[in-house]
Structures are given as structure tokens and as C-alpha cells.
Amino acid sequence: MSGTMKQVVLASYAKGNPKPSDFRIEQVPVPEPGEREMLLQTLYIAVDPLIRFSLDEKLLSGASRMDLGAVMVGPTVCKVVASNHPDYSPGDFVEGRTAWAEYAVVAPDQSDYRGPPRKLDPSLAPVSTALGALGGPGQTAYEGVVNVGRLKAGETIVVSAAAGAVGSMAGQIAKALGARAVGIAGGEAKCKALLDLGFDAVADYKEPDFADQLKAALPEGADVYFENVGGDVTLAVLPLLKRGARMPMCGFIAYYGVGMEGPGPDHLPGFYRHIMAKGLEIKGFAGIFAGQKGLDDIAGWIKEGKVRFPESLVDGIDAVPEAFSSVFSGHDHVGKLLVRIAPET
Ligand SMILES: NC(=O)c1ccc[n+]([C@@H]2O[C@H](COP(=O)([O-])OP(=O)(O)OC[C@H]3O[C@@H](n4cnc5c(N)ncnc54)[C@H](OP(=O)(O)O)[C@@H]3O)[C@@H](O)[C@H]2O)c1
């Protein structure tokens, strides 16, 4: 296939939260697939917060660091345009980690630990859900709630960043398990969206009476805290955890822009006091461990009408830098934020 395409490259390392000016859009030739490779047309790009870990000048944590001028990479859903690989045919829909570009060449035999691109069946669910409810965010929510949090029917879970891709699934999975779900989000619209999704109560962390809202939402405390944020949100949750509460540590987005030190004198001494006094169990995890079992259970709950898959769309590759940056600075989107690069048909 000849012609040119747009791609997003890293223009400067992120200082604090990423800004659209940290990225540059380039026009380049569409690549040609070689032996056992395929050419993909990008349909959706997921602007995941964890990509921030690869944007520090010096790698602090995470798997890799981007070079300046390199094409950004992340979770995508694509359509196969041309294939020199026997396992894939033109027209197939696939989910994987590919370039932030309108087209990408992929060698399935040289995939990373996630394995080759996953083929999707559009008759089972919209292919975009492979980046949300039926993909990494769904698996992450499942791993945190079911395997790490060990949430049981009748217990209460509190979820931070609850209106995001992972949080919105975590609360719904909790409800499907027969637990009580309390969501923390920023702004009235997001809090209302959580109640519409079936959360039992919400607290708006952007309001001055947030701590009181949270107390009212958790009159008997919480058995599990699904941690996505860190900082002041976490400090408000800790006093409300029950003895022996579990704290699946999924992420800490409020601190992604501040390196290893944290802002000023941190609150770790008080944090550790809560851990000791209450015998809290805190465990970090990665969503991929939920595997196919997590996705199968979620698909079953979707079929039963117990779980929905909220997603928000913005359009065009030029919108990717702004969309990615908005994840860290508060936006109005609920559920998985996707950038639609091309129509599915
Ligand atoms: N462990 C794993 O395997 C794994 C996998 C995927 C994601 N994660 C982590 O899970 C968390 C959620 O990811 P996601 O994919 O659901 O992201 P998402 O859909 O982009 O949602 C992120 C949400 O975080 C909230 N937020 C941003 N900055 C904040 C701040 N300073 N204080 C409080 N809230 C803030 C925003 O909601 P508001 O507008 O309500 O502030 C935003 O909607 C992140 O920490 C991410 O890194 C971990």
C-alpha cells in the first residue's frame, strides 16, 4: 500500500503531567510488511495512564523508556490490511500494542510478553471493548477486586478514579459479586454517571466536603480499597478502612508526574501507622494476571446485563496528544477514553 500517514512521536520528556506539546505529529510513508509480517490500520488508540511511566528522561519504574523522536506505542485495536503471516487475514480485527500511527507493521512472531495480537470476533462485542471492559482495564479491575481484594458478597469496596476505565469496571464487578460499591470521582457529572452504572454511593474528591461525603458513604467502613490514585484521596480513605482491610494497589495517578520523591514531606509515616494499627494488607498487581478467566467472567456478566462497558470517544490522530494529557488533568469522560483513528468499515 503506498501513500503517507500520520504518526505521533515523543518531542520532549514529560515534566510533571504530560502536555500535548510533549508530542509531535509527523507525516511519513505508510510502511510495507515484510516476510511473516502484516500491515494494520489503526481503528482505536487507548490513552492509558501507565504510558506515562515510559516518558521520564530516566526510567523510574515500568518496562521501558521512550527515546526522543521515537513513535509512541500503546494499546490499540486495528484491522488487518495486508498479511504475510498465515495466522492473520485481511479484514481481521486485532488488539495489541502498536504505534500511535494511522498504520503499523507488526511481526506476530516477535511479540512481547503479552503474546501476538489477539484476534477479535466483532459478532461477540464491539471491537473497541477489547481496550476496555473486555481487555486490559477489565482484566485489571477483575484481578484487583476478585484475586487481590478477595471481595465477598455483603462486603463493601471503595474505588478511587472510579469513573475511569478500570474503576468503572471494578465497581460493577463488585456489584455483580453481591458487594456494596462506593466510588470516588471528580465532579458532579462523573459522580452521577457512577450512580447510573449501579454504584451504591459516591464521593466527589473535588468538593471541599469530600471527607464528610466519604464518611457518609461508608457508615460502617470499607473491607477493600481499590487504589488508583494516592495522595489526598488515599489519606481520606485510610481512616475509614476496617481492621484487616485489603488494599489492591492498582495505580497512583496523582503521583505519576512527581518522580520518586513525592511532593514535600509525604504522609508515609501516617500511612504506615494505619497499616500497622489496622493490619492492612496492601498488594501491588498487574491486570494481565486475571487472564482469560477474568475476561470470560466479565463477558458472562455483560450477557446477564450486570455489567456495562462505558467508553468515551474523541476523533482523529491529531487528537491523541490532547486526549492522553487530559487523563492526568481531569476531563469529562466516563469509562475508557479512546481515540477513534478510522471507521471500522
Ligand atoms: N496495575 C495495572 O495493571 C494497571 C493497569 C491499568 C491501569 N492501571 C492504573 O489504574 C488507574 C486507572 O487507570 P484507567 O485506565 O482507569 O485510567 P483512566 O480511564 O484514564 O482514568 C483515570 C482517571 O484518574 C483520575 N485522576 C487523574 N488524576 C487524578 C488525581 N490527581 N487525583 C485523583 N484522580 C485523578 C481521573 O478521574 P477524575 O476526573 O475523577 O479525577 C481520570 O478519569 C491508573 O492509576 C492506572 O495507571 C494499572
Coordinates of C-alpha atoms and ligand atoms in Angstrom, one line a residue:
M1 CA 0.0 0.0 0.0
S2 CA 1.5 3.3 -1.0
G3 CA 0.9 6.8 0.3
T4 CA 1.6 8.7 3.6
M5 CA 0.2 8.6 7.1
K6 CA 0.4 10.5 10.3
Q7 CA 2.1 9.2 13.5
V8 CA 2.7 10.7 17.0
V9 CA 6.3 10.9 18.2
L10 CA 7.8 12.0 21.6
A11 CA 9.1 15.6 21.3
S12 CA 10.2 16.1 24.9
Y13 CA 10.3 14.1 28.1
A14 CA 7.3 14.8 30.3
K15 CA 7.9 17.1 33.3
G16 CA 5.1 16.6 35.7
N17 CA 1.9 15.6 34.0
P18 CA 2.2 15.1 30.2
K19 CA 1.3 18.1 27.9
P20 CA 0.2 18.0 24.3
S21 CA 3.4 19.9 23.4
D22 CA 5.4 16.9 24.6
F23 CA 4.4 15.2 21.4
R24 CA 4.7 15.9 17.6
I25 CA 2.6 14.7 14.7
E26 CA 4.7 13.6 11.7
Q27 CA 3.7 12.7 8.1
V28 CA 5.6 9.6 6.9
P29 CA 5.2 6.9 4.2
V30 CA 2.9 4.0 5.1
P31 CA 5.2 1.1 6.0
E32 CA 5.4 -2.1 3.9
P33 CA 5.0 -5.5 5.6
G34 CA 7.9 -8.0 5.2
E35 CA 8.0 -11.8 5.5
R36 CA 5.7 -13.1 8.2
E37 CA 4.6 -9.5 9.0
M38 CA 1.3 -7.7 8.5
L39 CA 0.1 -4.2 7.8
L40 CA -2.6 -2.9 10.3
Q41 CA -4.9 0.0 10.0
T42 CA -5.3 1.6 13.5
L43 CA -9.0 1.9 14.5
Y44 CA -8.8 2.9 18.2
I45 CA -5.9 4.1 20.4
A46 CA -6.3 3.7 24.2
V47 CA -4.6 6.6 26.0
D48 CA -3.6 4.6 29.1
P49 CA -2.1 6.4 32.1
L50 CA 0.6 3.8 32.6
I51 CA 2.2 5.0 29.3
R52 CA 3.4 8.0 31.5
F53 CA 6.0 5.6 33.1
S54 CA 7.9 5.5 29.7
L55 CA 8.1 9.3 29.4
D56 CA 10.6 10.1 32.1
E57 CA 14.1 11.1 30.9
K58 CA 15.5 8.5 33.4
L59 CA 13.4 5.3 33.8
L60 CA 11.9 5.2 37.3
S61 CA 9.6 2.2 37.1
G62 CA 7.9 0.3 34.3
A63 CA 9.2 -1.7 31.4
S64 CA 10.8 0.7 29.0
R65 CA 11.7 4.3 28.3
M66 CA 10.9 6.1 25.0
D67 CA 13.7 7.7 23.0
L68 CA 13.1 11.3 21.9
G69 CA 11.7 11.3 18.4
A70 CA 10.5 7.7 18.7
V71 CA 7.0 6.8 17.7
M72 CA 4.7 6.4 20.7
V73 CA 3.4 2.9 21.3
G74 CA 0.3 1.7 23.3
P75 CA -2.8 -0.5 23.3
T76 CA -4.7 -0.4 20.1
V77 CA -7.5 -2.1 18.1
C78 CA -6.6 -2.4 14.4
K79 CA -7.8 -4.0 11.2
V80 CA -5.5 -6.2 9.1
V81 CA -5.0 -4.6 5.7
A82 CA -2.4 -7.0 4.3
S83 CA -0.9 -10.1 5.8
N84 CA 2.2 -12.2 5.0
H85 CA 1.5 -14.3 8.2
P86 CA -0.5 -17.5 8.0
D87 CA -2.5 -16.8 11.2
Y88 CA -4.0 -13.5 10.1
S89 CA -6.0 -12.4 7.0
P90 CA -7.1 -9.0 5.6
G91 CA -10.2 -7.9 7.4
D92 CA -9.3 -9.5 10.8
F93 CA -9.7 -7.3 13.8
V94 CA -6.9 -7.5 16.3
E95 CA -6.0 -6.0 19.7
G96 CA -2.3 -5.4 20.7
R97 CA 0.4 -2.9 21.4
T98 CA 1.2 -0.9 18.3
A99 CA 2.4 2.5 17.2
W100 CA 0.3 5.7 17.7
A101 CA 0.0 5.9 13.9
E102 CA -2.6 5.5 11.3
Y103 CA -1.0 2.3 10.1
A104 CA 1.6 -0.1 11.6
V105 CA 3.6 -3.1 10.5
V106 CA 3.6 -5.9 13.1
A107 CA 5.6 -9.1 13.3
P108 CA 3.4 -11.5 15.3
D109 CA 6.3 -13.9 15.9
Q110 CA 8.3 -11.2 17.6
S111 CA 5.7 -10.1 20.1
D112 CA 6.5 -9.2 23.7
Y113 CA 5.4 -11.0 26.9
R114 CA 1.7 -10.2 26.0
G115 CA 1.9 -12.6 23.1
P116 CA 0.9 -12.0 19.4
P117 CA -2.0 -9.6 18.6
R118 CA -5.3 -11.0 19.9
K119 CA -7.9 -11.7 17.2
L120 CA -11.3 -10.3 17.9
D121 CA -14.8 -11.5 17.0
P122 CA -16.9 -8.5 16.2
S123 CA -20.1 -10.6 16.5
L124 CA -19.5 -11.1 20.2
A125 CA -19.0 -7.5 21.3
P126 CA -17.9 -4.2 19.8
V127 CA -14.2 -4.4 19.0
S128 CA -13.5 -1.3 21.0
T129 CA -14.4 -3.2 24.2
A130 CA -11.1 -5.1 23.7
L131 CA -9.4 -1.9 25.1
G132 CA -11.9 -1.6 28.0
A133 CA -14.3 -4.0 29.6
L134 CA -13.1 -7.0 27.6
G135 CA -9.4 -6.0 27.6
G136 CA -6.7 -4.7 29.9
P137 CA -8.8 -2.4 32.1
G138 CA -11.4 -5.2 32.6
Q139 CA -8.7 -7.7 33.5
T140 CA -7.1 -5.2 35.8
A141 CA -10.4 -4.5 37.6
Y142 CA -11.1 -8.2 37.9
E143 CA -7.6 -9.0 39.2
G144 CA -7.9 -6.3 41.8
V145 CA -11.4 -7.0 43.0
V146 CA -11.5 -10.8 42.8
N147 CA -8.0 -12.1 43.2
V148 CA -6.1 -9.5 45.2
G149 CA -9.0 -7.8 47.0
R150 CA -10.8 -11.1 47.6
L151 CA -14.1 -9.2 47.8
K152 CA -17.0 -11.2 49.1
A153 CA -20.8 -10.7 48.8
G154 CA -22.0 -8.4 51.5
E155 CA -18.7 -6.6 51.9
T156 CA -18.0 -3.0 50.9
I157 CA -15.4 -1.8 48.4
V158 CA -14.3 1.8 47.9
V159 CA -12.8 2.6 44.4
S160 CA -10.8 5.7 43.6
A161 CA -10.7 7.1 40.0
A162 CA -14.0 5.2 39.8
A163 CA -15.2 6.9 36.6
G164 CA -12.1 5.8 34.7
A165 CA -11.8 2.6 32.6
V166 CA -10.6 0.4 35.5
G167 CA -12.6 2.0 38.3
S168 CA -15.9 1.9 36.5
M169 CA -15.4 -1.9 35.9
A170 CA -14.2 -2.5 39.4
G171 CA -17.4 -1.1 40.9
Q172 CA -19.6 -3.0 38.5
I173 CA -17.7 -6.3 39.1
A174 CA -18.2 -5.7 42.9
K175 CA -21.9 -5.3 42.4
A176 CA -22.0 -8.4 40.2
L177 CA -20.4 -10.3 43.1
G178 CA -23.1 -9.0 45.5
A179 CA -21.0 -6.4 47.3
R180 CA -21.6 -2.8 48.1
A181 CA -19.6 -0.3 45.8
V182 CA -18.6 3.2 46.7
G183 CA -17.0 5.3 44.0
I184 CA -14.7 8.4 44.3
A185 CA -14.6 10.7 41.3
G186 CA -14.1 14.3 40.4
G187 CA -17.1 16.4 39.5
E188 CA -20.9 16.1 39.7
A189 CA -21.3 14.6 36.2
K190 CA -18.9 11.8 36.8
C191 CA -20.4 11.0 40.2
K192 CA -23.9 10.9 38.7
A193 CA -22.6 8.6 35.9
L194 CA -21.3 6.2 38.6
L195 CA -24.7 6.0 40.3
D196 CA -26.2 5.3 36.9
L197 CA -23.8 2.4 36.5
G198 CA -25.0 0.9 39.7
F199 CA -22.6 2.2 42.4
D200 CA -24.4 2.4 45.7
A201 CA -22.8 5.7 46.8
V202 CA -20.3 8.3 45.6
A203 CA -18.0 11.0 46.9
D204 CA -16.6 13.9 44.9
Y205 CA -13.0 14.5 45.7
K206 CA -13.0 17.9 44.1
E207 CA -15.6 19.2 46.7
P208 CA -14.3 20.8 49.9
D209 CA -16.6 18.4 52.0
F210 CA -15.1 15.3 50.3
A211 CA -14.0 13.7 53.6
D212 CA -17.6 14.1 55.0
Q213 CA -19.1 12.8 51.8
L214 CA -16.9 9.7 52.0
K215 CA -17.7 9.1 55.7
A216 CA -21.4 9.3 54.9
A217 CA -21.0 6.9 52.0
L218 CA -19.1 4.4 54.3
P219 CA -21.0 4.4 57.5
E220 CA -19.5 1.0 58.5
G221 CA -16.2 1.5 56.8
A222 CA -14.7 -0.5 53.9
D223 CA -13.4 -4.0 53.6
V224 CA -11.4 -3.3 50.4
Y225 CA -9.9 -0.1 49.0
F226 CA -9.2 -0.4 45.2
E227 CA -6.4 2.1 45.0
N228 CA -5.9 4.0 41.7
V229 CA -4.9 7.5 42.9
G230 CA -2.7 8.0 46.0
G231 CA -2.2 11.4 47.7
D232 CA -5.0 13.2 49.5
V233 CA -7.7 10.8 48.2
T234 CA -6.0 7.9 49.9
L235 CA -5.5 9.9 53.1
A236 CA -9.2 10.4 53.3
V237 CA -9.9 6.7 52.7
L238 CA -7.4 5.2 55.2
P239 CA -9.3 6.2 58.4
L240 CA -12.4 4.5 57.0
L241 CA -10.9 1.1 56.4
K242 CA -11.9 -1.7 58.7
R243 CA -9.4 -3.9 60.6
G244 CA -7.8 -6.3 58.2
A245 CA -9.0 -4.4 55.1
R246 CA -7.3 -5.3 51.8
M247 CA -5.8 -2.6 49.5
P248 CA -5.2 -3.8 46.0
M249 CA -2.7 -1.2 44.7
C250 CA -3.6 -0.8 41.1
G251 CA -2.1 2.7 40.5
F252 CA -1.3 6.1 42.0
I253 CA -2.0 8.5 39.1
A254 CA -1.8 11.6 41.4
Y255 CA 1.9 10.9 41.7
Y256 CA 2.9 9.9 38.2
G257 CA 4.3 13.3 37.5
V258 CA 6.4 13.7 40.6
G259 CA 9.1 11.1 40.3
M260 CA 10.2 9.0 43.3
E261 CA 10.3 11.7 46.0
G262 CA 6.6 12.8 46.3
P263 CA 5.6 16.4 46.9
G264 CA 7.2 17.8 50.1
P265 CA 7.1 16.0 53.3
D266 CA 5.0 13.0 52.3
H267 CA 2.4 11.3 54.5
L268 CA 4.1 7.9 54.7
P269 CA 4.6 8.0 58.4
G270 CA 0.8 8.3 59.0
F271 CA 0.2 5.8 56.2
Y272 CA 2.4 3.2 57.8
R273 CA 0.7 3.9 61.2
H274 CA -2.7 2.9 59.5
I275 CA -1.1 -0.2 58.0
M276 CA 0.2 -1.3 61.4
A277 CA -2.7 -0.3 63.6
K278 CA -5.3 -1.9 61.3
G279 CA -3.2 -4.8 60.0
L280 CA -3.9 -3.6 56.4
E281 CA -2.9 -5.9 53.6
I282 CA -1.6 -3.9 50.6
K283 CA -0.6 -5.7 47.4
G284 CA 0.5 -4.3 44.0
F285 CA -0.5 -6.2 40.9
A286 CA -0.7 -6.1 37.1
G287 CA -4.1 -6.7 35.4
I288 CA -2.7 -9.3 33.0
F289 CA -2.7 -11.9 35.7
A290 CA -6.5 -12.1 35.6
G291 CA -6.0 -13.8 32.2
Q292 CA -8.8 -15.3 30.1
K293 CA -10.8 -16.3 33.2
G294 CA -11.3 -12.6 34.1
L295 CA -12.4 -11.8 30.5
D296 CA -14.8 -14.8 30.4
D297 CA -16.4 -13.9 33.7
I298 CA -16.9 -10.2 32.6
A299 CA -18.3 -11.3 29.2
G300 CA -20.8 -13.5 31.2
W301 CA -21.8 -10.6 33.4
I302 CA -22.3 -8.3 30.3
K303 CA -24.5 -11.0 28.8
E304 CA -26.6 -11.2 32.0
G305 CA -26.9 -7.3 31.9
K306 CA -25.0 -7.0 35.2
V307 CA -22.0 -5.1 33.7
R308 CA -22.0 -2.3 31.1
F309 CA -18.9 -1.1 29.2
P310 CA -18.8 2.7 29.3
E311 CA -16.5 4.3 26.8
S312 CA -15.9 7.8 25.6
L313 CA -14.6 8.7 22.1
V314 CA -12.7 11.5 20.5
D315 CA -11.8 11.5 16.8
G316 CA -8.6 11.6 14.8
I317 CA -4.9 11.0 15.3
D318 CA -4.3 14.8 15.8
A319 CA -6.4 14.5 19.0
V320 CA -4.2 11.8 20.6
P321 CA -1.7 14.2 22.4
E322 CA -4.5 16.2 23.9
A323 CA -6.5 13.1 24.9
F324 CA -3.6 11.5 26.6
S325 CA -2.7 14.6 28.5
S326 CA -6.4 15.1 29.6
V327 CA -6.2 11.7 31.5
F328 CA -4.0 13.4 34.1
S329 CA -5.6 16.8 34.3
G330 CA -9.2 15.9 34.8
H331 CA -11.6 15.5 31.8
D332 CA -15.3 14.9 31.5
H333 CA -15.1 11.4 30.0
V334 CA -16.5 8.4 31.7
G335 CA -15.2 4.9 31.2
K336 CA -12.5 4.0 28.7
L337 CA -11.3 7.1 26.8
L338 CA -10.5 6.0 23.2
V339 CA -9.3 8.0 20.2
R340 CA -11.0 6.7 17.1
I341 CA -8.5 6.8 14.2
A342 CA -10.5 5.3 11.4
P343 CA -14.1 3.9 11.0
E344 CA -14.4 0.1 11.5
T345 CA -15.8 -0.5 7.9
Ligands
LIG1 N1 -1.8 -2.4 37.7 C1 -2.2 -2.5 36.4 O1 -2.0 -3.5 35.7 C2 -2.9 -1.3 35.8 C3 -3.5 -1.4 34.5 C4 -4.2 -0.3 34.0 C5 -4.3 0.8 34.7 N2 -3.7 0.9 36.0 C6 -3.8 2.1 36.8 O2 -5.2 2.2 37.2 C7 -5.5 3.6 37.3 C8 -6.7 3.9 36.5 O3 -6.4 3.7 35.1 P1 -7.5 3.8 34.0 O4 -7.1 3.1 32.8 O5 -8.9 3.5 34.6 O6 -7.4 5.4 33.7 P2 -8.5 6.4 33.0 O7 -9.6 5.7 32.4 O8 -7.7 7.2 32.1 O9 -9.0 7.2 34.3 C9 -8.0 7.9 35.0 C10 -8.8 8.8 36.0 O10 -7.9 9.2 37.0 C11 -8.4 10.3 37.6 N3 -7.4 11.2 38.0 C12 -6.4 11.7 37.3 N4 -5.6 12.5 38.0 C13 -6.1 12.4 39.3 C14 -5.7 13.0 40.5 N5 -4.6 13.8 40.6 N6 -6.4 12.7 41.6 C15 -7.5 11.9 41.6 N7 -7.9 11.3 40.4 C16 -7.2 11.6 39.3 C17 -9.3 11.0 36.6 O11 -10.6 11.0 37.1 P3 -11.3 12.3 37.8 O12 -11.7 13.2 36.7 O13 -12.4 11.7 38.6 O14 -10.2 12.9 38.6 C18 -9.3 10.1 35.4 O15 -10.5 9.9 34.8 C19 -4.3 4.4 37.0 O16 -3.6 4.7 38.1 C20 -3.5 3.4 36.1 O17 -2.2 3.8 36.0 C21 -3.0 -0.1 36.5

